[in-house]
mmCIF file of C-alpha atoms and ligand atoms in Angstrom:
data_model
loop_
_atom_site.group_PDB
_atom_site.id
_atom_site.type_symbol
_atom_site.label_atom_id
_atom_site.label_comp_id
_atom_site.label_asym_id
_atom_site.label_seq_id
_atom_site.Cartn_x
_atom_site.Cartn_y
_atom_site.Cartn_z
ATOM 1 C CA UNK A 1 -11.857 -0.266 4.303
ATOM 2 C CA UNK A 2 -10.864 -1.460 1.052
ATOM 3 C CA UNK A 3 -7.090 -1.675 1.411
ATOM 4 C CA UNK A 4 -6.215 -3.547 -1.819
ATOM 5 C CA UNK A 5 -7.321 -5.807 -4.418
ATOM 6 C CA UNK A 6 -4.447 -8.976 -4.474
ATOM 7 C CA UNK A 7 -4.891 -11.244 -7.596
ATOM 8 C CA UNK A 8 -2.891 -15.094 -6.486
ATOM 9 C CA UNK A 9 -1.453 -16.938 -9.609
ATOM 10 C CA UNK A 10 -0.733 -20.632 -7.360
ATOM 11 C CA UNK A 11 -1.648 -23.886 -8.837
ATOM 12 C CA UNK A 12 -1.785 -25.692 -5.484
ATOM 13 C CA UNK A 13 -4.844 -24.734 -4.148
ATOM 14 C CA UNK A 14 -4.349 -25.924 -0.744
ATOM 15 C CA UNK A 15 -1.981 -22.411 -0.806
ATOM 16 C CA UNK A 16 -3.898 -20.520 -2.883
ATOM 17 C CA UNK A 17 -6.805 -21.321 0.066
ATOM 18 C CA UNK A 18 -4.001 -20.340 2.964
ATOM 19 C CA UNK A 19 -3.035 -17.209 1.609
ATOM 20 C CA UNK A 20 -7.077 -16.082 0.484
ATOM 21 C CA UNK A 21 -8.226 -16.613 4.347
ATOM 22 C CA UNK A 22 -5.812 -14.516 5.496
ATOM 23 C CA UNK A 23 -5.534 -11.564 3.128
ATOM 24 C CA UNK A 24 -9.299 -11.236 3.285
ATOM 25 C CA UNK A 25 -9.114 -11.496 7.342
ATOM 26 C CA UNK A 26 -6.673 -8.590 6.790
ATOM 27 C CA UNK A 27 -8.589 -6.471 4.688
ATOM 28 C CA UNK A 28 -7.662 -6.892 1.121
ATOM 29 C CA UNK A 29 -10.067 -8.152 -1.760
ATOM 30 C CA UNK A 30 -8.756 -11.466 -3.133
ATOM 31 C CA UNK A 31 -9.229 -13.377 -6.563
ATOM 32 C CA UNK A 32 -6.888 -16.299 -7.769
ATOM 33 C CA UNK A 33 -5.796 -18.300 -10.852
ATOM 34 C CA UNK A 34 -4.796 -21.893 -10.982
ATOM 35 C CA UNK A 35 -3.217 -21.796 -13.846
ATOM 36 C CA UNK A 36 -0.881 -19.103 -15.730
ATOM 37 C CA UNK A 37 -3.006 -18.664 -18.716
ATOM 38 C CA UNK A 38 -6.164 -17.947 -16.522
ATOM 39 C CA UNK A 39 -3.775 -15.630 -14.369
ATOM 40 C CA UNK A 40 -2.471 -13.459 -16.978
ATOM 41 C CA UNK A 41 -6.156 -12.937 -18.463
ATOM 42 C CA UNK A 42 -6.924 -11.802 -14.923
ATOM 43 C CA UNK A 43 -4.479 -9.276 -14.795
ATOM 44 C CA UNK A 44 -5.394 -7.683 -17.782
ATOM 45 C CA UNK A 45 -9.031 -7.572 -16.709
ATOM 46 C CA UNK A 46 -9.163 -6.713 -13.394
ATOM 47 C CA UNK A 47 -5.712 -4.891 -12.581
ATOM 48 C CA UNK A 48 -5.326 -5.838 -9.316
ATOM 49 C CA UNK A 49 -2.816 -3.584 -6.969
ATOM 50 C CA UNK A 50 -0.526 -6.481 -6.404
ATOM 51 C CA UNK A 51 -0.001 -9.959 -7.547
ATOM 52 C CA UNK A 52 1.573 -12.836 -5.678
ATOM 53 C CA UNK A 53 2.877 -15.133 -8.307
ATOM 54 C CA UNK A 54 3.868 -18.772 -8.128
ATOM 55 C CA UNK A 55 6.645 -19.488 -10.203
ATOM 56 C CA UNK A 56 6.189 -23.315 -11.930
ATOM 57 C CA UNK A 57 2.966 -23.366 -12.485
ATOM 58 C CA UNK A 58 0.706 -25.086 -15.684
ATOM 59 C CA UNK A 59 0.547 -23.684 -18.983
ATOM 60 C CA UNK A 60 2.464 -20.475 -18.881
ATOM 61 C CA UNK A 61 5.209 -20.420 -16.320
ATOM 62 C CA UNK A 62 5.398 -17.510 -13.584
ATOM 63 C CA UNK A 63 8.728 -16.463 -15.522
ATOM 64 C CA UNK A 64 7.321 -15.726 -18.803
ATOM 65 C CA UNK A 65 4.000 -13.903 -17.174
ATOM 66 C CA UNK A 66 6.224 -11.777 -14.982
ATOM 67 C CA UNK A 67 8.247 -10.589 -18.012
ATOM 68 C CA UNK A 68 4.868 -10.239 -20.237
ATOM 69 C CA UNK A 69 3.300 -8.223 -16.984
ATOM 70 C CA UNK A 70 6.864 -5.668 -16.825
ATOM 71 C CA UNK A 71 6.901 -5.237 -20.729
ATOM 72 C CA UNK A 72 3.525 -4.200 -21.394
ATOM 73 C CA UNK A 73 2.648 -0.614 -20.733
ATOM 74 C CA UNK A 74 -0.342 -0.679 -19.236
ATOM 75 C CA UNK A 75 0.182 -3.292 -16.925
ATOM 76 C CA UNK A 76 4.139 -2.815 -15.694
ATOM 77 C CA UNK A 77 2.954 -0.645 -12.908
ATOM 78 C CA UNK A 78 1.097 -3.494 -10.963
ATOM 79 C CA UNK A 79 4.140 -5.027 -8.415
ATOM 80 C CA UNK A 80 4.553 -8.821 -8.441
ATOM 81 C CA UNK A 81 5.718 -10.881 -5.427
ATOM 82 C CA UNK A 82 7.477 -13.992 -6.521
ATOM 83 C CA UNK A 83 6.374 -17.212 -4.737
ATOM 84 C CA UNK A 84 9.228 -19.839 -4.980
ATOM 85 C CA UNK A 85 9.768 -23.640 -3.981
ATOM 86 C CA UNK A 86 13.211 -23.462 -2.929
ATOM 87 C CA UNK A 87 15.990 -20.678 -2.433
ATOM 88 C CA UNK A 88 17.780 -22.068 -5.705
ATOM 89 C CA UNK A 89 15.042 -21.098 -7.558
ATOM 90 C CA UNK A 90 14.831 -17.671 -5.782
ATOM 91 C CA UNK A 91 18.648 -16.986 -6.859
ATOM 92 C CA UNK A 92 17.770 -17.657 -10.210
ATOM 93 C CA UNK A 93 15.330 -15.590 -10.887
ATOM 94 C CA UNK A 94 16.825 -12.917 -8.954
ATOM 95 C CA UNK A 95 20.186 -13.640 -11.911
ATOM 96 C CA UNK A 96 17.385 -13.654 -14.335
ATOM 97 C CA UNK A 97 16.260 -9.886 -12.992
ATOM 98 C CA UNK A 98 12.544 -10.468 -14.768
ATOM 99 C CA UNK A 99 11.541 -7.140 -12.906
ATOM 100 C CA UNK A 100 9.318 -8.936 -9.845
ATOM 101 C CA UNK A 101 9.350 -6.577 -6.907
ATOM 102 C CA UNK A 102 9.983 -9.204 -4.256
ATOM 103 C CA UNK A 103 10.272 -12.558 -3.651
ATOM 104 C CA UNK A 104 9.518 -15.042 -0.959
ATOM 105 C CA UNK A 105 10.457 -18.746 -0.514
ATOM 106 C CA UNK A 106 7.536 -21.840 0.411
ATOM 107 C CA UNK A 107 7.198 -22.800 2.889
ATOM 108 C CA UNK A 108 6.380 -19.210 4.406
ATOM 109 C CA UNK A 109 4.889 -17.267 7.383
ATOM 110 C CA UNK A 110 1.411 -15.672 6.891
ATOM 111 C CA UNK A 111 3.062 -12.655 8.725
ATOM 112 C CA UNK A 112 6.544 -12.582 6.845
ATOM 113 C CA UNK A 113 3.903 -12.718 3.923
ATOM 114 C CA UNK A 114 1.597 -10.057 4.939
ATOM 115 C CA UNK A 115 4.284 -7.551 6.000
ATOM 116 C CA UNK A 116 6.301 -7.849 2.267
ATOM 117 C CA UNK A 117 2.841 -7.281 0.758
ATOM 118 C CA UNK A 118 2.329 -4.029 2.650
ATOM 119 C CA UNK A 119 5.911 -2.988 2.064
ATOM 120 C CA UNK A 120 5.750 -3.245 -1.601
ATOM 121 C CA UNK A 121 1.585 -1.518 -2.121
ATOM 122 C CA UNK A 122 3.229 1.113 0.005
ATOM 123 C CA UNK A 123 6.138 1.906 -2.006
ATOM 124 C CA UNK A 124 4.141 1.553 -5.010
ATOM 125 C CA UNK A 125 1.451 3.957 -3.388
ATOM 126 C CA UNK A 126 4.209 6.556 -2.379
ATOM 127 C CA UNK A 127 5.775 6.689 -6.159
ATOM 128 C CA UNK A 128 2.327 6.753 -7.859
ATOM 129 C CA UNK A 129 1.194 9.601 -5.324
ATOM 130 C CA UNK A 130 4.253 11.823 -5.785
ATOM 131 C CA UNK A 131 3.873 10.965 -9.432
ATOM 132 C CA UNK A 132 0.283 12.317 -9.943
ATOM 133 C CA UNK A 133 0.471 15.047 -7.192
ATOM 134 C CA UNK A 134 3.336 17.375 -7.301
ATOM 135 C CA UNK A 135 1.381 19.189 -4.835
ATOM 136 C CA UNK A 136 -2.198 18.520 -3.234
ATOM 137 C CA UNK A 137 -4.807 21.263 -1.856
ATOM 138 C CA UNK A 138 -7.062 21.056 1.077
ATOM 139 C CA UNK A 139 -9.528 24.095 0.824
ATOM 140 C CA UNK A 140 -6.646 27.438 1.030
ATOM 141 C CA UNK A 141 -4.046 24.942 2.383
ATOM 142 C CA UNK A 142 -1.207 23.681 -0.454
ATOM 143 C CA UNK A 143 0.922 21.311 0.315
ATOM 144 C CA UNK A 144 3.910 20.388 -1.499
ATOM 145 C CA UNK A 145 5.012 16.578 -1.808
ATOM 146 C CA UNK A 146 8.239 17.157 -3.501
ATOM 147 C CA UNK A 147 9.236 20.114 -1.115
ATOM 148 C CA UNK A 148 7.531 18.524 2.000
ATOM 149 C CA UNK A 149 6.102 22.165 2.557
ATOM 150 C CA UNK A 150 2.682 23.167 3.715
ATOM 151 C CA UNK A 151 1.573 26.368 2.950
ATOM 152 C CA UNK A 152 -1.396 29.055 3.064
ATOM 153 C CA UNK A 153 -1.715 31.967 0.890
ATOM 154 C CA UNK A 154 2.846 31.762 0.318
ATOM 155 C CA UNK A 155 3.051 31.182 4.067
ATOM 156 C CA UNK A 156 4.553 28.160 4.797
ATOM 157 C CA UNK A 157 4.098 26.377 7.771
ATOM 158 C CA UNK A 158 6.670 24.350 9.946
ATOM 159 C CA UNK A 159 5.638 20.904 10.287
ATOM 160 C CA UNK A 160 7.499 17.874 11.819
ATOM 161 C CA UNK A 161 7.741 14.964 9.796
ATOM 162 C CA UNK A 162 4.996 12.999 11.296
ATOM 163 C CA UNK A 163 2.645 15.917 10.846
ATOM 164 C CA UNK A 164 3.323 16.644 7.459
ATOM 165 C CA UNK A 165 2.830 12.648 6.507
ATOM 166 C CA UNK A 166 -0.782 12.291 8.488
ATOM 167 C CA UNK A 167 -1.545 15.779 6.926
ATOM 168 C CA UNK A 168 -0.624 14.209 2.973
ATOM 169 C CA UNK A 169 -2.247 10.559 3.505
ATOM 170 C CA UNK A 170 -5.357 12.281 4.521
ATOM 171 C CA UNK A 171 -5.174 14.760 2.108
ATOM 172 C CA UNK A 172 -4.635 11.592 -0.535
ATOM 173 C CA UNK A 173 -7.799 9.610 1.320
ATOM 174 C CA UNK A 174 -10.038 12.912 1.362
ATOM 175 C CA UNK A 175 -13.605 12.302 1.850
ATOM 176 C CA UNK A 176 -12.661 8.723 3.980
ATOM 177 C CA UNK A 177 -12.170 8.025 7.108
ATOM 178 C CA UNK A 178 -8.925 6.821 8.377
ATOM 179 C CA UNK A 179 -8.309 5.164 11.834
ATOM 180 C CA UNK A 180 -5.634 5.826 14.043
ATOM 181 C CA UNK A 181 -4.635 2.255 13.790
ATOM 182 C CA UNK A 182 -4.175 2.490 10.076
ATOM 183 C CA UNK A 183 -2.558 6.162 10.670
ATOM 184 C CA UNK A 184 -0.451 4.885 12.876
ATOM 185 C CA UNK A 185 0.802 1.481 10.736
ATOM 186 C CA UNK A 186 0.898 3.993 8.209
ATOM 187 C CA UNK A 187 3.510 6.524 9.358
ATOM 188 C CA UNK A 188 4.712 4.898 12.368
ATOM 189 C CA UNK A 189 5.721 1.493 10.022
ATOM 190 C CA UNK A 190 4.441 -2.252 10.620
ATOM 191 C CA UNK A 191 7.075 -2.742 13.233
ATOM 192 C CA UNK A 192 6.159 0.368 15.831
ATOM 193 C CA UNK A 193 4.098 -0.909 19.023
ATOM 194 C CA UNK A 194 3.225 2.486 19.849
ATOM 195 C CA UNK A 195 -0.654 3.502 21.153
ATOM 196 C CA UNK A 196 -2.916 5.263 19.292
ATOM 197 C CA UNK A 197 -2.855 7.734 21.512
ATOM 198 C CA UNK A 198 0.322 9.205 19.553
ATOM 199 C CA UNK A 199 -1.896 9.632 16.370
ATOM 200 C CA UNK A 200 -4.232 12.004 18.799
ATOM 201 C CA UNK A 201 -1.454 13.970 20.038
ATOM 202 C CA UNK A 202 0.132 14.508 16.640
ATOM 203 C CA UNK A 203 -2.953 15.932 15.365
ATOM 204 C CA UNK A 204 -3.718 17.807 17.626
ATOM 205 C CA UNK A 205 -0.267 19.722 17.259
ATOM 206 C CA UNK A 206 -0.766 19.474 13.518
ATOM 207 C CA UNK A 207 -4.470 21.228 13.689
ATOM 208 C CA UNK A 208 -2.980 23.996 16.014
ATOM 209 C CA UNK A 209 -0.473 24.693 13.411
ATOM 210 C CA UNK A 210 -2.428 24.651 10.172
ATOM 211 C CA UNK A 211 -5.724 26.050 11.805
ATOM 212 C CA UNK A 212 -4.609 28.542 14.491
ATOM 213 C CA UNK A 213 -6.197 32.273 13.619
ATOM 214 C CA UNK A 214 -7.576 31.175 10.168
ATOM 215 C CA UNK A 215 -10.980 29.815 11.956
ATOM 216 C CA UNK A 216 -10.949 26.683 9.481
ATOM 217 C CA UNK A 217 -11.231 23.103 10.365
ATOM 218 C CA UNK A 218 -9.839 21.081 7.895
ATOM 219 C CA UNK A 219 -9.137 18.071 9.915
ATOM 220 C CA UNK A 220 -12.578 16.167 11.288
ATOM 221 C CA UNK A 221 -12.445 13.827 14.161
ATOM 222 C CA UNK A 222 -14.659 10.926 13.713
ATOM 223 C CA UNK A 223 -15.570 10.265 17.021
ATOM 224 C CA UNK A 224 -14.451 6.439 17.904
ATOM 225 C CA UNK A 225 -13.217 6.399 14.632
ATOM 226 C CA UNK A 226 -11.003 7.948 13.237
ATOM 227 C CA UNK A 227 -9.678 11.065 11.313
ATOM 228 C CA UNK A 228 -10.545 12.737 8.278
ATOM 229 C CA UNK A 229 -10.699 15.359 5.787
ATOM 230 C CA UNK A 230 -13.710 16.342 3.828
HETATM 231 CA CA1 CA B 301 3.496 -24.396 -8.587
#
């Protein structure tokens, strides 16, 4: 599953060769940038969903492409994680409020690393999606982001927060399949050790809900798979 494309700006490439192994083991497409000109020309042509961006780096610094990346209009919308030496250079670029979305301190933990990633694509992916959608349909079901409602022909349905949240990021994925290990990282967060079992038994309330006496199935199981919505 294609989970993200992550564009590295790093001029040591002993890091930029740490932090490539391990996104792509996780999923995510990679491409990097030694140097700050290269890097900016690679945002601009590829518009990646997230960089990671060194800050001292040759040619143009990580400062000046950060502000160039938040000022221009059709790029401002792609989230930057600042990589920095040493704290003293985090505070001052935190004082200097350039507009990066995070920022993390060398030398760092692949998983300290890994979870800010996911924590800023998802709150990029949740702004973007109630941006576009106002409300999303699946066949005769509505369902309303902003109100949190799900509804069929004006009758709205009572779901519990965790059914209402698989019901939208399937809705958003429609036509893929999604895991219950991604559904569950998903809505249960990074940090819940629950089984995957829980993603079964939410469903299956969810499906008794939305397709009870309406003889519709709008939720497919992929068997050994996953779930989703075609
Ligand atoms: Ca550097």
């Amino acid at each position: 599953m294609d989970i993200g494309h992550i564009l590295i700006i790093e001029d040591e490439e002993h890091i930029v060769e740490l932090i490539k192994f391990n996104l792509e083991n996780n999923g995510y497409k990679v491409s990097y940038a030694l140097d700050g000109q290269k890097g900016l020309e690679m945002i601009e042509n590829e518009q990646p969903d997230l960089v990671l961006l060194d800050l001292m780096l040759p040619k143009v610094d990580g400062i000046d492409i950060c502000n160039r990346v938040k000022n221009n209009k059709n790029l401002k919308e792609i989230p930057i994680i600042m990589l920095t030496a040493k704290s003293g250079e985090t505070d001052k670029i935190v004082g200097l409020e350039i507009g990066a979305d995070d920022y993390i301190t060398k030398p760092f933990s692949v998983r300290e690393l890994l979870a800010r990633i996911k924590v800023v694509l998802r709150r990029y992916q949740n702004t973007k999606s109630s941006d576009m959608e106002g409300s999303l349909t699946v066949d005769d079901l509505v369902i309303d982001i902003d109100k949190h409602e799900v509804s069929r022909e004006g009758i709205v349905f009572e779901l519990t927060l965790k059914e209402f949240e698989l019901l939208r990021i399937l809705a958003l994925n429609k036509g893929r399949v999604l895991s219950r290990s991604y559904l569950l990282d998903e809505i249960w967060g990074y940090d819940y050790f629950g089984e995957t079992r829980t993603v079964d038994v939410h469903i299956r309330h969810l499906r008794s809900k939305i397709e009870e006496g309406s003889g519709k199935k709008y939720i497919e199981t992929v068997r050994g798979v996953g779930y989703k919505i075609k």
